[in-house]
């Protein structure tokens, strides 16, 4: 049994690294670049990492610096990265956890439907099927909306690209830096924003929550995991939108001529996209720092685990909040929806939060020592990379080569999950069998 | 038994509020202001809160805007606030914790010396005795050093004021804004910095650690609490000093003419003072943002619990790190120095860290929405207030009245301890006797 999970993290690490390397080579091919452009190795590696980890931070413009082939490679990488990661994490590591108990195994089977899922390949095909179906519906809806204002072929290609990018929470787009305007002129179109927002939310829920929601029709129950994910998604979306909506910069400088309804649609989409799609429809650097701080925190929190979303995950935050409330009330058990959270779950949430905070802090510190620039902007970019969010205050474009490798590493670490690398490094330790007496420590 | 701890937090809250109100009235007296100056009510309240919570953030210059009487009031407030808090927190709330177990009661008795400490008054007198003795020694040493360059009377008064301010980690000083220079010209004097640094460290260790160190001569053992406190103090001091020492701004702009030895002394003192004395001997706003970030994090961590220091406390950080390491290694028990940390201790550490982070974030967000200014500077100031540190990037002077009340509230909350107000508010809840089944949650 010990060998079983020992190999888990390393398989994940090497598997991901392998996909990124293939992507780097493909993107470095001469015909991946747009005519007259050249992609350097460090740019190819950065782009491949950003696509495979569904982050969306870019050092080269996707629409203008890459050829159609290059864009296809990027689309392929984010699809494989997204689907492959979910399948793998559900099956091997994340969901099942370090110690495979009968209980968690039961949950996996229950939430994915035992009869259909029996092995790794079956699971990957199942996840891929759900993914492709949802993306196809999204692409069709976007195509029908966009064909009126765009040439047929372009409308179809853009619809497919942005549906996949939305569902995979990837944040790559084909309009930034071009003259086509935000979303090809549909940047304030409620239908376009609704379709893409729903795709982002579903991708951020992950396969287990979607299955639980789907099967609610039959069993009329939602798991604790699903409840916490939905509640946190709701709370974060509502409070985040409220704070962005009171930002005077949004009304005064950005959209003075827009109706309140459209401002609301843009604000709502921006907050939904923050966790962790990163599809940018307004210039974030022109928002006030208060809004930027909220967006940064929401990126850090991210979406559900084992989904397209990154971040420490809504579940981690929910578990911590439930545990803290129990401590404050003097209860010995952390109870939520009449279910007790196991100590092991709480310990894992603490570990994820601590390791993530440390990683983001250390990387921010190193980058701010190496580069000129406001430390808040640096931190924003690092959180965006860690959470595979892809929102940017334009710091990424100023990175030197070492900075690019560091941000690429942060994206990689973030996508593997905050604990994967730590666990992989710590696992060689022999478990202790000695029991030591308890001694409490005085706390602040 | 339930009544016993129920009253704890409220007694602490009202006791502190009462001292702050008395201080406010005293500082508002006409003869507390320097000739020709007037102190407003909001300035008096802010100064009284800052002194009683041993923070050291100021909206009026201590040396120039207050009379000798006003400075005496400030000195009295920080002495009472420091000593009173330690006594109270050791006795009633912090140390003993929410649930009074025989084990923790034993630790309290052991660490303070059972025979000498039997009641609240005895304890307060004991703490006061240790405090006054150490301060007297410090004041004497500073006086002997300073009398050569200062008039006798001034040297004595300055020595007393700064010895008390150092030991209480208060951060108030009588040279800022005057023409006397940093520490009256002793800003780079190793003897002065050594005396004050040791006073700061001892004050930040707290009475239990000092007692444990003192009794090491007899029993040859150090408690887990003492070991973790010392190790973290060492690690934070060394790494912090190293990072500040590589800051190019320190060498290029601030001290181009200073010897490396003196630069090291100033850098070391700045880092020691960051947790959480706040005695400022170099212009912090001229350091690079990397150094500022480290100082901000060190403030947030602070010193030992039940000491003059604030912050989430080194113990909380140590407990979290030990717990995280155990989780990463797959161990079920968090073991440190052959002692197991109780789940209750870990839960409390998580609660402290979470509540503190939330408080700092929310206050920063509100202030940044109300005031102009870089959000990092705002966050630095809020952390400084929360941790009762008193370092400032000059944002405090720009606060409007509401901002002052908010920062004063943050100092108050921070000094009471991150959990005190939460516990006071949550305690009316009836403890649940129902046991719910466990259900794990998928984490990121
Ligand atoms: K993304
Ligand atoms: K202080």
JSON list of N, CA, C and O in Angstrom, two decimals, chain A residues 94-123:
[
{"chain": "A", "resi": 94, "resn": "UNK", "atom": "N", "xyz": [-5.37, 13.26, -5.70]},
{"chain": "A", "resi": 94, "resn": "UNK", "atom": "CA", "xyz": [-6.07, 14.28, -4.96]},
{"chain": "A", "resi": 94, "resn": "UNK", "atom": "C", "xyz": [-7.25, 13.74, -4.17]},
{"chain": "A", "resi": 94, "resn": "UNK", "atom": "O", "xyz": [-7.35, 13.88, -2.97]},
{"chain": "A", "resi": 95, "resn": "UNK", "atom": "N", "xyz": [-8.17, 13.14, -4.93]},
{"chain": "A", "resi": 95, "resn": "UNK", "atom": "CA", "xyz": [-9.42, 12.74, -4.35]},
{"chain": "A", "resi": 95, "resn": "UNK", "atom": "C", "xyz": [-9.21, 11.63, -3.34]},
{"chain": "A", "resi": 95, "resn": "UNK", "atom": "O", "xyz": [-9.74, 11.64, -2.23]},
{"chain": "A", "resi": 96, "resn": "UNK", "atom": "N", "xyz": [-8.42, 10.66, -3.77]},
{"chain": "A", "resi": 96, "resn": "UNK", "atom": "CA", "xyz": [-8.25, 9.48, -2.93]},
{"chain": "A", "resi": 96, "resn": "UNK", "atom": "C", "xyz": [-7.39, 9.82, -1.72]},
{"chain": "A", "resi": 96, "resn": "UNK", "atom": "O", "xyz": [-7.54, 9.25, -0.66]},
{"chain": "A", "resi": 97, "resn": "UNK", "atom": "N", "xyz": [-6.53, 10.82, -1.89]},
{"chain": "A", "resi": 97, "resn": "UNK", "atom": "CA", "xyz": [-5.76, 11.27, -0.75]},
{"chain": "A", "resi": 97, "resn": "UNK", "atom": "C", "xyz": [-4.58, 10.36, -0.48]},
{"chain": "A", "resi": 97, "resn": "UNK", "atom": "O", "xyz": [-4.35, 9.37, -1.18]},
{"chain": "A", "resi": 98, "resn": "UNK", "atom": "N", "xyz": [-3.84, 10.69, 0.55]},
{"chain": "A", "resi": 98, "resn": "UNK", "atom": "CA", "xyz": [-2.62, 9.96, 0.80]},
{"chain": "A", "resi": 98, "resn": "UNK", "atom": "C", "xyz": [-2.91, 8.58, 1.35]},
{"chain": "A", "resi": 98, "resn": "UNK", "atom": "O", "xyz": [-2.33, 7.61, 0.96]},
{"chain": "A", "resi": 99, "resn": "UNK", "atom": "N", "xyz": [-3.81, 8.53, 2.30]},
{"chain": "A", "resi": 99, "resn": "UNK", "atom": "CA", "xyz": [-4.16, 7.22, 2.82]},
{"chain": "A", "resi": 99, "resn": "UNK", "atom": "C", "xyz": [-5.49, 6.80, 2.24]},
{"chain": "A", "resi": 99, "resn": "UNK", "atom": "O", "xyz": [-6.50, 7.47, 2.39]},
{"chain": "A", "resi": 100, "resn": "UNK", "atom": "N", "xyz": [-5.50, 5.71, 1.54]},
{"chain": "A", "resi": 100, "resn": "UNK", "atom": "CA", "xyz": [-6.72, 5.28, 0.87]},
{"chain": "A", "resi": 100, "resn": "UNK", "atom": "C", "xyz": [-7.59, 4.54, 1.86]},
{"chain": "A", "resi": 100, "resn": "UNK", "atom": "O", "xyz": [-7.36, 3.39, 2.20]},
{"chain": "A", "resi": 101, "resn": "UNK", "atom": "N", "xyz": [-8.60, 5.24, 2.37]},
{"chain": "A", "resi": 101, "resn": "UNK", "atom": "CA", "xyz": [-9.50, 4.59, 3.29]},
{"chain": "A", "resi": 101, "resn": "UNK", "atom": "C", "xyz": [-10.69, 4.06, 2.51]},
{"chain": "A", "resi": 101, "resn": "UNK", "atom": "O", "xyz": [-10.96, 4.51, 1.38]},
{"chain": "A", "resi": 102, "resn": "UNK", "atom": "N", "xyz": [-11.40, 3.14, 3.10]},
{"chain": "A", "resi": 102, "resn": "UNK", "atom": "CA", "xyz": [-12.58, 2.59, 2.44]},
{"chain": "A", "resi": 102, "resn": "UNK", "atom": "C", "xyz": [-13.60, 3.69, 2.20]},
{"chain": "A", "resi": 102, "resn": "UNK", "atom": "O", "xyz": [-14.27, 3.74, 1.18]},
{"chain": "A", "resi": 103, "resn": "UNK", "atom": "N", "xyz": [-13.66, 4.61, 3.18]},
{"chain": "A", "resi": 103, "resn": "UNK", "atom": "CA", "xyz": [-14.66, 5.67, 3.10]},
{"chain": "A", "resi": 103, "resn": "UNK", "atom": "C", "xyz": [-14.44, 6.57, 1.88]},
{"chain": "A", "resi": 103, "resn": "UNK", "atom": "O", "xyz": [-15.37, 6.86, 1.14]},
{"chain": "A", "resi": 104, "resn": "UNK", "atom": "N", "xyz": [-13.19, 7.02, 1.70]},
{"chain": "A", "resi": 104, "resn": "UNK", "atom": "CA", "xyz": [-12.94, 7.92, 0.58]},
{"chain": "A", "resi": 104, "resn": "UNK", "atom": "C", "xyz": [-13.09, 7.19, -0.74]},
{"chain": "A", "resi": 104, "resn": "UNK", "atom": "O", "xyz": [-13.57, 7.74, -1.72]},
{"chain": "A", "resi": 105, "resn": "UNK", "atom": "N", "xyz": [-12.67, 5.91, -0.74]},
{"chain": "A", "resi": 105, "resn": "UNK", "atom": "CA", "xyz": [-12.83, 5.13, -1.97]},
{"chain": "A", "resi": 105, "resn": "UNK", "atom": "C", "xyz": [-14.32, 5.06, -2.32]},
{"chain": "A", "resi": 105, "resn": "UNK", "atom": "O", "xyz": [-14.70, 5.19, -3.48]},
{"chain": "A", "resi": 106, "resn": "UNK", "atom": "N", "xyz": [-15.14, 4.92, -1.31]},
{"chain": "A", "resi": 106, "resn": "UNK", "atom": "CA", "xyz": [-16.58, 4.86, -1.50]},
{"chain": "A", "resi": 106, "resn": "UNK", "atom": "C", "xyz": [-17.09, 6.17, -2.10]},
{"chain": "A", "resi": 106, "resn": "UNK", "atom": "O", "xyz": [-17.91, 6.17, -3.02]},
{"chain": "A", "resi": 107, "resn": "UNK", "atom": "N", "xyz": [-16.56, 7.28, -1.58]},
{"chain": "A", "resi": 107, "resn": "UNK", "atom": "CA", "xyz": [-17.00, 8.58, -2.08]},
{"chain": "A", "resi": 107, "resn": "UNK", "atom": "C", "xyz": [-16.65, 8.74, -3.56]},
{"chain": "A", "resi": 107, "resn": "UNK", "atom": "O", "xyz": [-17.46, 9.20, -4.35]},
{"chain": "A", "resi": 108, "resn": "UNK", "atom": "N", "xyz": [-15.44, 8.35, -3.90]},
{"chain": "A", "resi": 108, "resn": "UNK", "atom": "CA", "xyz": [-15.03, 8.46, -5.30]},
{"chain": "A", "resi": 108, "resn": "UNK", "atom": "C", "xyz": [-15.97, 7.67, -6.18]},
{"chain": "A", "resi": 108, "resn": "UNK", "atom": "O", "xyz": [-16.49, 8.17, -7.18]},
{"chain": "A", "resi": 109, "resn": "UNK", "atom": "N", "xyz": [-16.22, 6.45, -5.77]},
{"chain": "A", "resi": 109, "resn": "UNK", "atom": "CA", "xyz": [-17.07, 5.60, -6.59]},
{"chain": "A", "resi": 109, "resn": "UNK", "atom": "C", "xyz": [-18.47, 6.17, -6.69]},
{"chain": "A", "resi": 109, "resn": "UNK", "atom": "O", "xyz": [-19.08, 6.22, -7.74]},
{"chain": "A", "resi": 110, "resn": "UNK", "atom": "N", "xyz": [-18.96, 6.64, -5.54]},
{"chain": "A", "resi": 110, "resn": "UNK", "atom": "CA", "xyz": [-20.31, 7.17, -5.51]},
{"chain": "A", "resi": 110, "resn": "UNK", "atom": "C", "xyz": [-20.43, 8.41, -6.39]},
{"chain": "A", "resi": 110, "resn": "UNK", "atom": "O", "xyz": [-21.38, 8.55, -7.17]},
{"chain": "A", "resi": 111, "resn": "UNK", "atom": "N", "xyz": [-19.47, 9.31, -6.25]},
{"chain": "A", "resi": 111, "resn": "UNK", "atom": "CA", "xyz": [-19.61, 10.59, -6.93]},
{"chain": "A", "resi": 111, "resn": "UNK", "atom": "C", "xyz": [-19.40, 10.47, -8.43]},
{"chain": "A", "resi": 111, "resn": "UNK", "atom": "O", "xyz": [-19.85, 11.30, -9.19]},
{"chain": "A", "resi": 112, "resn": "UNK", "atom": "N", "xyz": [-18.69, 9.45, -8.87]},
{"chain": "A", "resi": 112, "resn": "UNK", "atom": "CA", "xyz": [-18.44, 9.33, -10.29]},
{"chain": "A", "resi": 112, "resn": "UNK", "atom": "C", "xyz": [-19.32, 8.26, -10.95]},
{"chain": "A", "resi": 112, "resn": "UNK", "atom": "O", "xyz": [-19.35, 8.14, -12.17]},
{"chain": "A", "resi": 113, "resn": "UNK", "atom": "N", "xyz": [-20.05, 7.52, -10.15]},
{"chain": "A", "resi": 113, "resn": "UNK", "atom": "CA", "xyz": [-20.87, 6.45, -10.72]},
{"chain": "A", "resi": 113, "resn": "UNK", "atom": "C", "xyz": [-20.05, 5.19, -10.90]},
{"chain": "A", "resi": 113, "resn": "UNK", "atom": "O", "xyz": [-19.33, 5.06, -11.87]},
{"chain": "A", "resi": 114, "resn": "UNK", "atom": "N", "xyz": [-20.18, 4.26, -9.96]},
{"chain": "A", "resi": 114, "resn": "UNK", "atom": "CA", "xyz": [-19.33, 3.09, -9.94]},
{"chain": "A", "resi": 114, "resn": "UNK", "atom": "C", "xyz": [-19.40, 2.30, -11.23]},
{"chain": "A", "resi": 114, "resn": "UNK", "atom": "O", "xyz": [-18.39, 1.87, -11.78]},
{"chain": "A", "resi": 115, "resn": "UNK", "atom": "N", "xyz": [-20.62, 2.13, -11.71]},
{"chain": "A", "resi": 115, "resn": "UNK", "atom": "CA", "xyz": [-20.81, 1.21, -12.82]},
{"chain": "A", "resi": 115, "resn": "UNK", "atom": "C", "xyz": [-20.02, 1.64, -14.05]},
{"chain": "A", "resi": 115, "resn": "UNK", "atom": "O", "xyz": [-19.52, 0.83, -14.80]},
{"chain": "A", "resi": 116, "resn": "UNK", "atom": "N", "xyz": [-19.91, 2.94, -14.24]},
{"chain": "A", "resi": 116, "resn": "UNK", "atom": "CA", "xyz": [-19.28, 3.40, -15.45]},
{"chain": "A", "resi": 116, "resn": "UNK", "atom": "C", "xyz": [-17.76, 3.50, -15.35]},
{"chain": "A", "resi": 116, "resn": "UNK", "atom": "O", "xyz": [-17.05, 3.40, -16.32]},
{"chain": "A", "resi": 117, "resn": "UNK", "atom": "N", "xyz": [-17.27, 3.78, -14.14]},
{"chain": "A", "resi": 117, "resn": "UNK", "atom": "CA", "xyz": [-15.84, 4.05, -14.01]},
{"chain": "A", "resi": 117, "resn": "UNK", "atom": "C", "xyz": [-15.13, 2.89, -13.33]},
{"chain": "A", "resi": 117, "resn": "UNK", "atom": "O", "xyz": [-15.37, 2.61, -12.18]},
{"chain": "A", "resi": 118, "resn": "UNK", "atom": "N", "xyz": [-14.28, 2.23, -14.05]},
{"chain": "A", "resi": 118, "resn": "UNK", "atom": "CA", "xyz": [-13.57, 1.13, -13.39]},
{"chain": "A", "resi": 118, "resn": "UNK", "atom": "C", "xyz": [-12.06, 1.31, -13.42]},
{"chain": "A", "resi": 118, "resn": "UNK", "atom": "O", "xyz": [-11.36, 0.82, -12.58]},
{"chain": "A", "resi": 119, "resn": "UNK", "atom": "N", "xyz": [-11.55, 2.02, -14.39]},
{"chain": "A", "resi": 119, "resn": "UNK", "atom": "CA", "xyz": [-10.10, 2.17, -14.48]},
{"chain": "A", "resi": 119, "resn": "UNK", "atom": "C", "xyz": [-9.69, 3.55, -14.91]},
{"chain": "A", "resi": 119, "resn": "UNK", "atom": "O", "xyz": [-10.53, 4.43, -15.10]},
{"chain": "A", "resi": 120, "resn": "UNK", "atom": "N", "xyz": [-8.40, 3.74, -15.05]},
{"chain": "A", "resi": 120, "resn": "UNK", "atom": "CA", "xyz": [-7.86, 5.05, -15.38]},
{"chain": "A", "resi": 120, "resn": "UNK", "atom": "C", "xyz": [-8.35, 5.52, -16.74]},
{"chain": "A", "resi": 120, "resn": "UNK", "atom": "O", "xyz": [-8.80, 6.66, -16.90]},
{"chain": "A", "resi": 121, "resn": "UNK", "atom": "N", "xyz": [-8.32, 4.65, -17.71]},
{"chain": "A", "resi": 121, "resn": "UNK", "atom": "CA", "xyz": [-8.69, 5.04, -19.06]},
{"chain": "A", "resi": 121, "resn": "UNK", "atom": "C", "xyz": [-10.18, 5.36, -19.13]},
{"chain": "A", "resi": 121, "resn": "UNK", "atom": "O", "xyz": [-10.60, 6.36, -19.73]},
{"chain": "A", "resi": 122, "resn": "UNK", "atom": "N", "xyz": [-10.99, 4.51, -18.49]},
{"chain": "A", "resi": 122, "resn": "UNK", "atom": "CA", "xyz": [-12.43, 4.76, -18.44]},
{"chain": "A", "resi": 122, "resn": "UNK", "atom": "C", "xyz": [-12.71, 6.13, -17.86]},
{"chain": "A", "resi": 122, "resn": "UNK", "atom": "O", "xyz": [-13.52, 6.90, -18.38]},
{"chain": "A", "resi": 123, "resn": "UNK", "atom": "N", "xyz": [-12.02, 6.44, -16.77]},
{"chain": "A", "resi": 123, "resn": "UNK", "atom": "CA", "xyz": [-12.27, 7.71, -16.11]},
{"chain": "A", "resi": 123, "resn": "UNK", "atom": "C", "xyz": [-11.89, 8.87, -17.02]},
{"chain": "A", "resi": 123, "resn": "UNK", "atom": "O", "xyz": [-12.64, 9.83, -17.19]}
]
